[in-house]
């Protein structure tokens, strides 16, 4: 039955599975950290000394583990970027670095899918990145494992295979800005809230993916994520 308070049916709540349970984590916002691994900065030809910066994706861009991502429109160069994802159970403004881990519910593996040709065109024109980053199905996420279970990982392999071949192979200890620093810095710009997730940046090896590709991702001690790139939607 339609709720009479709304003039149209409200959209469904975007969620991410919680590992080992039948529960789900409701996603409020998706924040992404740009250029947070040195080798990725170098492969993109950018300045290694810049402070962290952020962009956002819509919550309904989440795709679950085992899902299919339709190849998006308008691009001929969609790239994969495997990332450690942080899920927040609390938030606030101006969170001290020493208190940042207290806000974390858990972690999962994600992919920041990017229409690279459109992102670069926008960057060169000094326009926002949304057209390259914030498209439908652009934020696959595996199941969240709680911080209570695994603690707060600061090292461990982060990898992505495409059709069984390793493309991205890094370590969480290569993060320029660690997770508490990211949470603290971002909270100076916006109020963080329960349900926010943060994609923390990608190691080197980003590359194009095409319809039919199988992407298998893993963060050591955190979890795995597998998605298939499908045909474009008609």
PDB file of N, CA, C and O in Angstrom, residues 119-180:
ATOM      1  N   UNK A 119      35.666  11.306 -16.877  1.00  0.00           N
ATOM      2  CA  UNK A 119      36.295  11.943 -15.723  1.00  0.00           C
ATOM      3  C   UNK A 119      37.417  12.886 -16.172  1.00  0.00           C
ATOM      4  O   UNK A 119      37.514  14.027 -15.712  1.00  0.00           O
ATOM      5  N   UNK A 120      38.271  12.404 -17.071  1.00  0.00           N
ATOM      6  CA  UNK A 120      39.402  13.214 -17.524  1.00  0.00           C
ATOM      7  C   UNK A 120      38.919  14.435 -18.304  1.00  0.00           C
ATOM      8  O   UNK A 120      39.444  15.543 -18.140  1.00  0.00           O
ATOM      9  N   UNK A 121      37.901  14.246 -19.125  1.00  0.00           N
ATOM     10  CA  UNK A 121      37.357  15.391 -19.868  1.00  0.00           C
ATOM     11  C   UNK A 121      36.815  16.445 -18.906  1.00  0.00           C
ATOM     12  O   UNK A 121      37.026  17.652 -19.107  1.00  0.00           O
ATOM     13  N   UNK A 122      36.122  16.004 -17.851  1.00  0.00           N
ATOM     14  CA  UNK A 122      35.599  16.951 -16.860  1.00  0.00           C
ATOM     15  C   UNK A 122      36.735  17.636 -16.117  1.00  0.00           C
ATOM     16  O   UNK A 122      36.700  18.854 -15.888  1.00  0.00           O
ATOM     17  N   UNK A 123      37.731  16.846 -15.731  1.00  0.00           N
ATOM     18  CA  UNK A 123      38.881  17.419 -15.015  1.00  0.00           C
ATOM     19  C   UNK A 123      39.577  18.481 -15.855  1.00  0.00           C
ATOM     20  O   UNK A 123      39.932  19.556 -15.347  1.00  0.00           O
ATOM     21  N   UNK A 124      39.771  18.196 -17.131  1.00  0.00           N
ATOM     22  CA  UNK A 124      40.478  19.143 -17.992  1.00  0.00           C
ATOM     23  C   UNK A 124      39.699  20.439 -18.170  1.00  0.00           C
ATOM     24  O   UNK A 124      40.295  21.507 -18.401  1.00  0.00           O
ATOM     25  N   UNK A 125      38.370  20.364 -18.074  1.00  0.00           N
ATOM     26  CA  UNK A 125      37.528  21.552 -18.172  1.00  0.00           C
ATOM     27  C   UNK A 125      37.248  22.186 -16.815  1.00  0.00           C
ATOM     28  O   UNK A 125      36.493  23.149 -16.721  1.00  0.00           O
ATOM     29  N   UNK A 126      37.867  21.605 -15.754  1.00  0.00           N
ATOM     30  CA  UNK A 126      37.664  22.066 -14.377  1.00  0.00           C
ATOM     31  C   UNK A 126      36.193  21.991 -13.963  1.00  0.00           C
ATOM     32  O   UNK A 126      35.657  22.862 -13.292  1.00  0.00           O
ATOM     33  N   UNK A 127      35.558  20.917 -14.407  1.00  0.00           N
ATOM     34  CA  UNK A 127      34.161  20.669 -14.045  1.00  0.00           C
ATOM     35  C   UNK A 127      34.098  19.542 -13.015  1.00  0.00           C
ATOM     36  O   UNK A 127      35.054  18.789 -12.841  1.00  0.00           O
ATOM     37  N   UNK A 128      32.956  19.396 -12.319  1.00  0.00           N
ATOM     38  CA  UNK A 128      32.824  18.314 -11.338  1.00  0.00           C
ATOM     39  C   UNK A 128      32.982  16.937 -11.986  1.00  0.00           C
ATOM     40  O   UNK A 128      32.779  16.772 -13.192  1.00  0.00           O
ATOM     41  N   UNK A 129      33.282  15.939 -11.144  1.00  0.00           N
ATOM     42  CA  UNK A 129      33.570  14.601 -11.618  1.00  0.00           C
ATOM     43  C   UNK A 129      32.341  13.697 -11.690  1.00  0.00           C
ATOM     44  O   UNK A 129      32.469  12.528 -12.075  1.00  0.00           O
ATOM     45  N   UNK A 130      31.174  14.164 -11.301  1.00  0.00           N
ATOM     46  CA  UNK A 130      30.032  13.248 -11.177  1.00  0.00           C
ATOM     47  C   UNK A 130      29.785  12.404 -12.426  1.00  0.00           C
ATOM     48  O   UNK A 130      29.472  11.217 -12.322  1.00  0.00           O
ATOM     49  N   UNK A 131      29.912  12.976 -13.609  1.00  0.00           N
ATOM     50  CA  UNK A 131      29.621  12.242 -14.831  1.00  0.00           C
ATOM     51  C   UNK A 131      30.549  11.034 -14.991  1.00  0.00           C
ATOM     52  O   UNK A 131      30.187  10.016 -15.575  1.00  0.00           O
ATOM     53  N   UNK A 132      31.769  11.145 -14.443  1.00  0.00           N
ATOM     54  CA  UNK A 132      32.730  10.053 -14.546  1.00  0.00           C
ATOM     55  C   UNK A 132      32.683   9.070 -13.400  1.00  0.00           C
ATOM     56  O   UNK A 132      33.137   7.935 -13.530  1.00  0.00           O
ATOM     57  N   UNK A 133      32.140   9.514 -12.260  1.00  0.00           N
ATOM     58  CA  UNK A 133      32.220   8.704 -11.042  1.00  0.00           C
ATOM     59  C   UNK A 133      30.863   8.266 -10.486  1.00  0.00           C
ATOM     60  O   UNK A 133      30.755   7.184  -9.901  1.00  0.00           O
ATOM     61  N   UNK A 134      29.840   9.089 -10.602  1.00  0.00           N
ATOM     62  CA  UNK A 134      28.601   8.878  -9.844  1.00  0.00           C
ATOM     63  C   UNK A 134      27.474   8.291 -10.692  1.00  0.00           C
ATOM     64  O   UNK A 134      26.327   8.696 -10.570  1.00  0.00           O
ATOM     65  N   UNK A 135      27.808   7.334 -11.542  1.00  0.00           N
ATOM     66  CA  UNK A 135      26.796   6.763 -12.426  1.00  0.00           C
ATOM     67  C   UNK A 135      26.156   5.531 -11.796  1.00  0.00           C
ATOM     68  O   UNK A 135      26.598   5.019 -10.757  1.00  0.00           O
ATOM     69  N   UNK A 136      25.115   5.019 -12.437  1.00  0.00           N
ATOM     70  CA  UNK A 136      24.400   3.841 -11.927  1.00  0.00           C
ATOM     71  C   UNK A 136      25.341   2.640 -11.799  1.00  0.00           C
ATOM     72  O   UNK A 136      26.187   2.405 -12.673  1.00  0.00           O
ATOM     73  N   UNK A 137      25.186   1.883 -10.721  1.00  0.00           N
ATOM     74  CA  UNK A 137      25.910   0.616 -10.504  1.00  0.00           C
ATOM     75  C   UNK A 137      27.420   0.815 -10.387  1.00  0.00           C
ATOM     76  O   UNK A 137      28.189  -0.108 -10.656  1.00  0.00           O
ATOM     77  N   UNK A 138      27.851   1.986  -9.958  1.00  0.00           N
ATOM     78  CA  UNK A 138      29.285   2.308  -9.967  1.00  0.00           C
ATOM     79  C   UNK A 138      29.995   2.006  -8.659  1.00  0.00           C
ATOM     80  O   UNK A 138      31.189   2.305  -8.529  1.00  0.00           O
ATOM     81  N   UNK A 139      29.296   1.385  -7.677  1.00  0.00           N
ATOM     82  CA  UNK A 139      29.918   1.153  -6.369  1.00  0.00           C
ATOM     83  C   UNK A 139      29.646  -0.263  -5.848  1.00  0.00           C
ATOM     84  O   UNK A 139      28.988  -0.441  -4.824  1.00  0.00           O
ATOM     85  N   UNK A 140      30.141  -1.292  -6.526  1.00  0.00           N
ATOM     86  CA  UNK A 140      30.004  -2.643  -5.976  1.00  0.00           C
ATOM     87  C   UNK A 140      30.657  -2.745  -4.600  1.00  0.00           C
ATOM     88  O   UNK A 140      31.734  -2.185  -4.374  1.00  0.00           O
ATOM     89  N   UNK A 141      29.996  -3.464  -3.671  1.00  0.00           N
ATOM     90  CA  UNK A 141      30.525  -3.637  -2.315  1.00  0.00           C
ATOM     91  C   UNK A 141      30.254  -5.057  -1.837  1.00  0.00           C
ATOM     92  O   UNK A 141      29.130  -5.559  -1.961  1.00  0.00           O
ATOM     93  N   UNK A 142      31.268  -5.689  -1.284  1.00  0.00           N
ATOM     94  CA  UNK A 142      31.096  -6.995  -0.669  1.00  0.00           C
ATOM     95  C   UNK A 142      30.471  -6.872   0.703  1.00  0.00           C
ATOM     96  O   UNK A 142      30.168  -5.768   1.181  1.00  0.00           O
ATOM     97  N   UNK A 143      30.272  -8.008   1.361  1.00  0.00           N
ATOM     98  CA  UNK A 143      29.660  -8.009   2.687  1.00  0.00           C
ATOM     99  C   UNK A 143      30.572  -7.338   3.706  1.00  0.00           C
ATOM    100  O   UNK A 143      31.797  -7.481   3.661  1.00  0.00           O
ATOM    101  N   UNK A 144      29.947  -6.615   4.629  1.00  0.00           N
ATOM    102  CA  UNK A 144      30.678  -5.918   5.687  1.00  0.00           C
ATOM    103  C   UNK A 144      31.015  -6.893   6.805  1.00  0.00           C
ATOM    104  O   UNK A 144      30.168  -7.662   7.263  1.00  0.00           O
ATOM    105  N   UNK A 145      32.266  -6.855   7.253  1.00  0.00           N
ATOM    106  CA  UNK A 145      32.673  -7.596   8.438  1.00  0.00           C
ATOM    107  C   UNK A 145      32.892  -6.577   9.553  1.00  0.00           C
ATOM    108  O   UNK A 145      33.456  -5.500   9.321  1.00  0.00           O
ATOM    109  N   UNK A 146      32.421  -6.874  10.747  1.00  0.00           N
ATOM    110  CA  UNK A 146      32.427  -5.878  11.813  1.00  0.00           C
ATOM    111  C   UNK A 146      33.824  -5.635  12.359  1.00  0.00           C
ATOM    112  O   UNK A 146      34.670  -6.547  12.411  1.00  0.00           O
ATOM    113  N   UNK A 147      34.054  -4.398  12.810  1.00  0.00           N
ATOM    114  CA  UNK A 147      35.311  -4.071  13.477  1.00  0.00           C
ATOM    115  C   UNK A 147      35.447  -4.847  14.779  1.00  0.00           C
ATOM    116  O   UNK A 147      36.559  -5.178  15.207  1.00  0.00           O
ATOM    117  N   UNK A 148      34.329  -5.159  15.390  1.00  0.00           N
ATOM    118  CA  UNK A 148      34.356  -5.974  16.613  1.00  0.00           C
ATOM    119  C   UNK A 148      35.004  -7.322  16.349  1.00  0.00           C
ATOM    120  O   UNK A 148      35.684  -7.888  17.210  1.00  0.00           O
ATOM    121  N   UNK A 149      34.832  -7.832  15.136  1.00  0.00           N
ATOM    122  CA  UNK A 149      35.371  -9.141  14.783  1.00  0.00           C
ATOM    123  C   UNK A 149      36.818  -9.073  14.323  1.00  0.00           C
ATOM    124  O   UNK A 149      37.641  -9.924  14.697  1.00  0.00           O
ATOM    125  N   UNK A 150      37.166  -8.075  13.514  1.00  0.00           N
ATOM    126  CA  UNK A 150      38.504  -8.054  12.894  1.00  0.00           C
ATOM    127  C   UNK A 150      39.389  -6.913  13.360  1.00  0.00           C
ATOM    128  O   UNK A 150      40.547  -6.816  12.958  1.00  0.00           O
ATOM    129  N   UNK A 151      38.864  -6.028  14.213  1.00  0.00           N
ATOM    130  CA  UNK A 151      39.647  -4.867  14.595  1.00  0.00           C
ATOM    131  C   UNK A 151      39.677  -3.838  13.482  1.00  0.00           C
ATOM    132  O   UNK A 151      38.748  -3.746  12.665  1.00  0.00           O
ATOM    133  N   UNK A 152      40.767  -3.074  13.422  1.00  0.00           N
ATOM    134  CA  UNK A 152      40.898  -1.998  12.434  1.00  0.00           C
ATOM    135  C   UNK A 152      42.155  -2.248  11.596  1.00  0.00           C
ATOM    136  O   UNK A 152      43.265  -1.934  12.024  1.00  0.00           O
ATOM    137  N   UNK A 153      41.986  -2.850  10.410  1.00  0.00           N
ATOM    138  CA  UNK A 153      43.155  -3.257   9.611  1.00  0.00           C
ATOM    139  C   UNK A 153      43.968  -2.064   9.128  1.00  0.00           C
ATOM    140  O   UNK A 153      43.425  -1.082   8.625  1.00  0.00           O
ATOM    141  N   UNK A 154      45.283  -2.164   9.284  1.00  0.00           N
ATOM    142  CA  UNK A 154      46.207  -1.131   8.813  1.00  0.00           C
ATOM    143  C   UNK A 154      47.204  -1.686   7.803  1.00  0.00           C
ATOM    144  O   UNK A 154      47.993  -0.935   7.228  1.00  0.00           O
ATOM    145  N   UNK A 155      47.175  -2.991   7.601  1.00  0.00           N
ATOM    146  CA  UNK A 155      48.036  -3.622   6.606  1.00  0.00           C
ATOM    147  C   UNK A 155      47.316  -4.851   6.078  1.00  0.00           C
ATOM    148  O   UNK A 155      46.355  -5.333   6.690  1.00  0.00           O
ATOM    149  N   UNK A 156      47.779  -5.350   4.968  1.00  0.00           N
ATOM    150  CA  UNK A 156      47.157  -6.503   4.337  1.00  0.00           C
ATOM    151  C   UNK A 156      47.024  -6.288   2.848  1.00  0.00           C
ATOM    152  O   UNK A 156      46.813  -5.163   2.378  1.00  0.00           O
ATOM    153  N   UNK A 157      47.133  -7.347   2.080  1.00  0.00           N
ATOM    154  CA  UNK A 157      47.074  -7.267   0.619  1.00  0.00           C
ATOM    155  C   UNK A 157      45.698  -6.788   0.156  1.00  0.00           C
ATOM    156  O   UNK A 157      44.669  -7.183   0.707  1.00  0.00           O
ATOM    157  N   UNK A 158      45.710  -5.935  -0.848  1.00  0.00           N
ATOM    158  CA  UNK A 158      44.489  -5.508  -1.520  1.00  0.00           C
ATOM    159  C   UNK A 158      44.696  -5.767  -3.010  1.00  0.00           C
ATOM    160  O   UNK A 158      45.633  -5.229  -3.616  1.00  0.00           O
ATOM    161  N   UNK A 159      43.846  -6.632  -3.578  1.00  0.00           N
ATOM    162  CA  UNK A 159      44.084  -7.099  -4.936  1.00  0.00           C
ATOM    163  C   UNK A 159      42.810  -7.104  -5.767  1.00  0.00           C
ATOM    164  O   UNK A 159      41.699  -7.195  -5.235  1.00  0.00           O
ATOM    165  N   UNK A 160      42.995  -7.030  -7.077  1.00  0.00           N
ATOM    166  CA  UNK A 160      41.909  -7.206  -8.032  1.00  0.00           C
ATOM    167  C   UNK A 160      42.409  -8.048  -9.186  1.00  0.00           C
ATOM    168  O   UNK A 160      43.468  -7.777  -9.757  1.00  0.00           O
ATOM    169  N   UNK A 161      41.626  -9.096  -9.517  1.00  0.00           N
ATOM    170  CA  UNK A 161      41.874  -9.914 -10.697  1.00  0.00           C
ATOM    171  C   UNK A 161      40.799  -9.646 -11.733  1.00  0.00           C
ATOM    172  O   UNK A 161      39.627  -9.487 -11.387  1.00  0.00           O
ATOM    173  N   UNK A 162      41.198  -9.598 -12.972  1.00  0.00           N
ATOM    174  CA  UNK A 162      40.259  -9.517 -14.087  1.00  0.00           C
ATOM    175  C   UNK A 162      40.410 -10.791 -14.907  1.00  0.00           C
ATOM    176  O   UNK A 162      41.506 -11.062 -15.437  1.00  0.00           O
ATOM    177  N   UNK A 163      39.352 -11.605 -14.950  1.00  0.00           N
ATOM    178  CA  UNK A 163      39.378 -12.879 -15.657  1.00  0.00           C
ATOM    179  C   UNK A 163      40.559 -13.754 -15.204  1.00  0.00           C
ATOM    180  O   UNK A 163      41.223 -14.409 -16.008  1.00  0.00           O
ATOM    181  N   UNK A 164      40.814 -13.721 -13.888  1.00  0.00           N
ATOM    182  CA  UNK A 164      41.836 -14.563 -13.288  1.00  0.00           C
ATOM    183  C   UNK A 164      43.237 -13.989 -13.292  1.00  0.00           C
ATOM    184  O   UNK A 164      44.146 -14.577 -12.684  1.00  0.00           O
ATOM    185  N   UNK A 165      43.441 -12.849 -13.940  1.00  0.00           N
ATOM    186  CA  UNK A 165      44.766 -12.237 -14.027  1.00  0.00           C
ATOM    187  C   UNK A 165      44.863 -11.046 -13.069  1.00  0.00           C
ATOM    188  O   UNK A 165      44.018 -10.157 -13.089  1.00  0.00           O
ATOM    189  N   UNK A 166      45.920 -11.043 -12.237  1.00  0.00           N
ATOM    190  CA  UNK A 166      46.118  -9.944 -11.290  1.00  0.00           C
ATOM    191  C   UNK A 166      46.366  -8.634 -12.049  1.00  0.00           C
ATOM    192  O   UNK A 166      47.216  -8.569 -12.937  1.00  0.00           O
ATOM    193  N   UNK A 167      45.609  -7.624 -11.683  1.00  0.00           N
ATOM    194  CA  UNK A 167      45.835  -6.281 -12.234  1.00  0.00           C
ATOM    195  C   UNK A 167      46.256  -5.297 -11.149  1.00  0.00           C
ATOM    196  O   UNK A 167      47.164  -4.497 -11.352  1.00  0.00           O
ATOM    197  N   UNK A 168      45.553  -5.328 -10.013  1.00  0.00           N
ATOM    198  CA  UNK A 168      45.898  -4.436  -8.906  1.00  0.00           C
ATOM    199  C   UNK A 168      46.402  -5.277  -7.743  1.00  0.00           C
ATOM    200  O   UNK A 168      45.779  -6.262  -7.358  1.00  0.00           O
ATOM    201  N   UNK A 169      47.541  -4.870  -7.176  1.00  0.00           N
ATOM    202  CA  UNK A 169      48.183  -5.648  -6.118  1.00  0.00           C
ATOM    203  C   UNK A 169      48.916  -4.673  -5.208  1.00  0.00           C
ATOM    204  O   UNK A 169      50.030  -4.251  -5.507  1.00  0.00           O
ATOM    205  N   UNK A 170      48.274  -4.304  -4.108  1.00  0.00           N
ATOM    206  CA  UNK A 170      48.866  -3.357  -3.180  1.00  0.00           C
ATOM    207  C   UNK A 170      48.721  -3.832  -1.751  1.00  0.00           C
ATOM    208  O   UNK A 170      48.415  -4.990  -1.482  1.00  0.00           O
ATOM    209  N   UNK A 171      48.958  -2.923  -0.810  1.00  0.00           N
ATOM    210  CA  UNK A 171      48.845  -3.240   0.609  1.00  0.00           C
ATOM    211  C   UNK A 171      48.247  -2.036   1.321  1.00  0.00           C
ATOM    212  O   UNK A 171      48.534  -0.882   0.960  1.00  0.00           O
ATOM    213  N   UNK A 172      47.405  -2.305   2.313  1.00  0.00           N
ATOM    214  CA  UNK A 172      46.779  -1.204   3.052  1.00  0.00           C
ATOM    215  C   UNK A 172      47.807  -0.308   3.731  1.00  0.00           C
ATOM    216  O   UNK A 172      47.515   0.865   4.011  1.00  0.00           O
ATOM    217  N   UNK A 173      48.999  -0.832   3.992  1.00  0.00           N
ATOM    218  CA  UNK A 173      50.017   0.009   4.623  1.00  0.00           C
ATOM    219  C   UNK A 173      50.577   1.062   3.675  1.00  0.00           C
ATOM    220  O   UNK A 173      51.383   1.910   4.087  1.00  0.00           O
ATOM    221  N   UNK A 174      50.137   1.035   2.410  1.00  0.00           N
ATOM    222  CA  UNK A 174      50.557   2.042   1.436  1.00  0.00           C
ATOM    223  C   UNK A 174      49.616   3.248   1.398  1.00  0.00           C
ATOM    224  O   UNK A 174      49.871   4.200   0.653  1.00  0.00           O
ATOM    225  N   UNK A 175      48.535   3.214   2.178  1.00  0.00           N
ATOM    226  CA  UNK A 175      47.631   4.367   2.229  1.00  0.00           C
ATOM    227  C   UNK A 175      48.403   5.602   2.681  1.00  0.00           C
ATOM    228  O   UNK A 175      49.094   5.587   3.706  1.00  0.00           O
ATOM    229  N   UNK A 176      48.277   6.690   1.935  1.00  0.00           N
ATOM    230  CA  UNK A 176      48.932   7.937   2.326  1.00  0.00           C
ATOM    231  C   UNK A 176      48.245   8.517   3.547  1.00  0.00           C
ATOM    232  O   UNK A 176      48.887   8.921   4.524  1.00  0.00           O
ATOM    233  N   UNK A 177      46.920   8.575   3.496  1.00  0.00           N
ATOM    234  CA  UNK A 177      46.093   9.047   4.608  1.00  0.00           C
ATOM    235  C   UNK A 177      45.361   7.836   5.154  1.00  0.00           C
ATOM    236  O   UNK A 177      44.585   7.204   4.439  1.00  0.00           O
ATOM    237  N   UNK A 178      45.630   7.477   6.422  1.00  0.00           N
ATOM    238  CA  UNK A 178      45.009   6.284   6.975  1.00  0.00           C
ATOM    239  C   UNK A 178      43.543   6.545   7.312  1.00  0.00           C
ATOM    240  O   UNK A 178      43.056   7.670   7.222  1.00  0.00           O
ATOM    241  N   UNK A 179      42.834   5.493   7.707  1.00  0.00           N
ATOM    242  CA  UNK A 179      41.392   5.604   7.908  1.00  0.00           C
ATOM    243  C   UNK A 179      41.018   6.633   8.975  1.00  0.00           C
ATOM    244  O   UNK A 179      40.152   7.479   8.733  1.00  0.00           O
ATOM    245  N   UNK A 180      41.624   6.626  10.172  1.00  0.00           N
ATOM    246  CA  UNK A 180      41.262   7.665  11.153  1.00  0.00           C
ATOM    247  C   UNK A 180      41.518   9.078  10.648  1.00  0.00           C
ATOM    248  O   UNK A 180      40.720   9.994  10.916  1.00  0.00           O
TER     249      UNK A 180
END
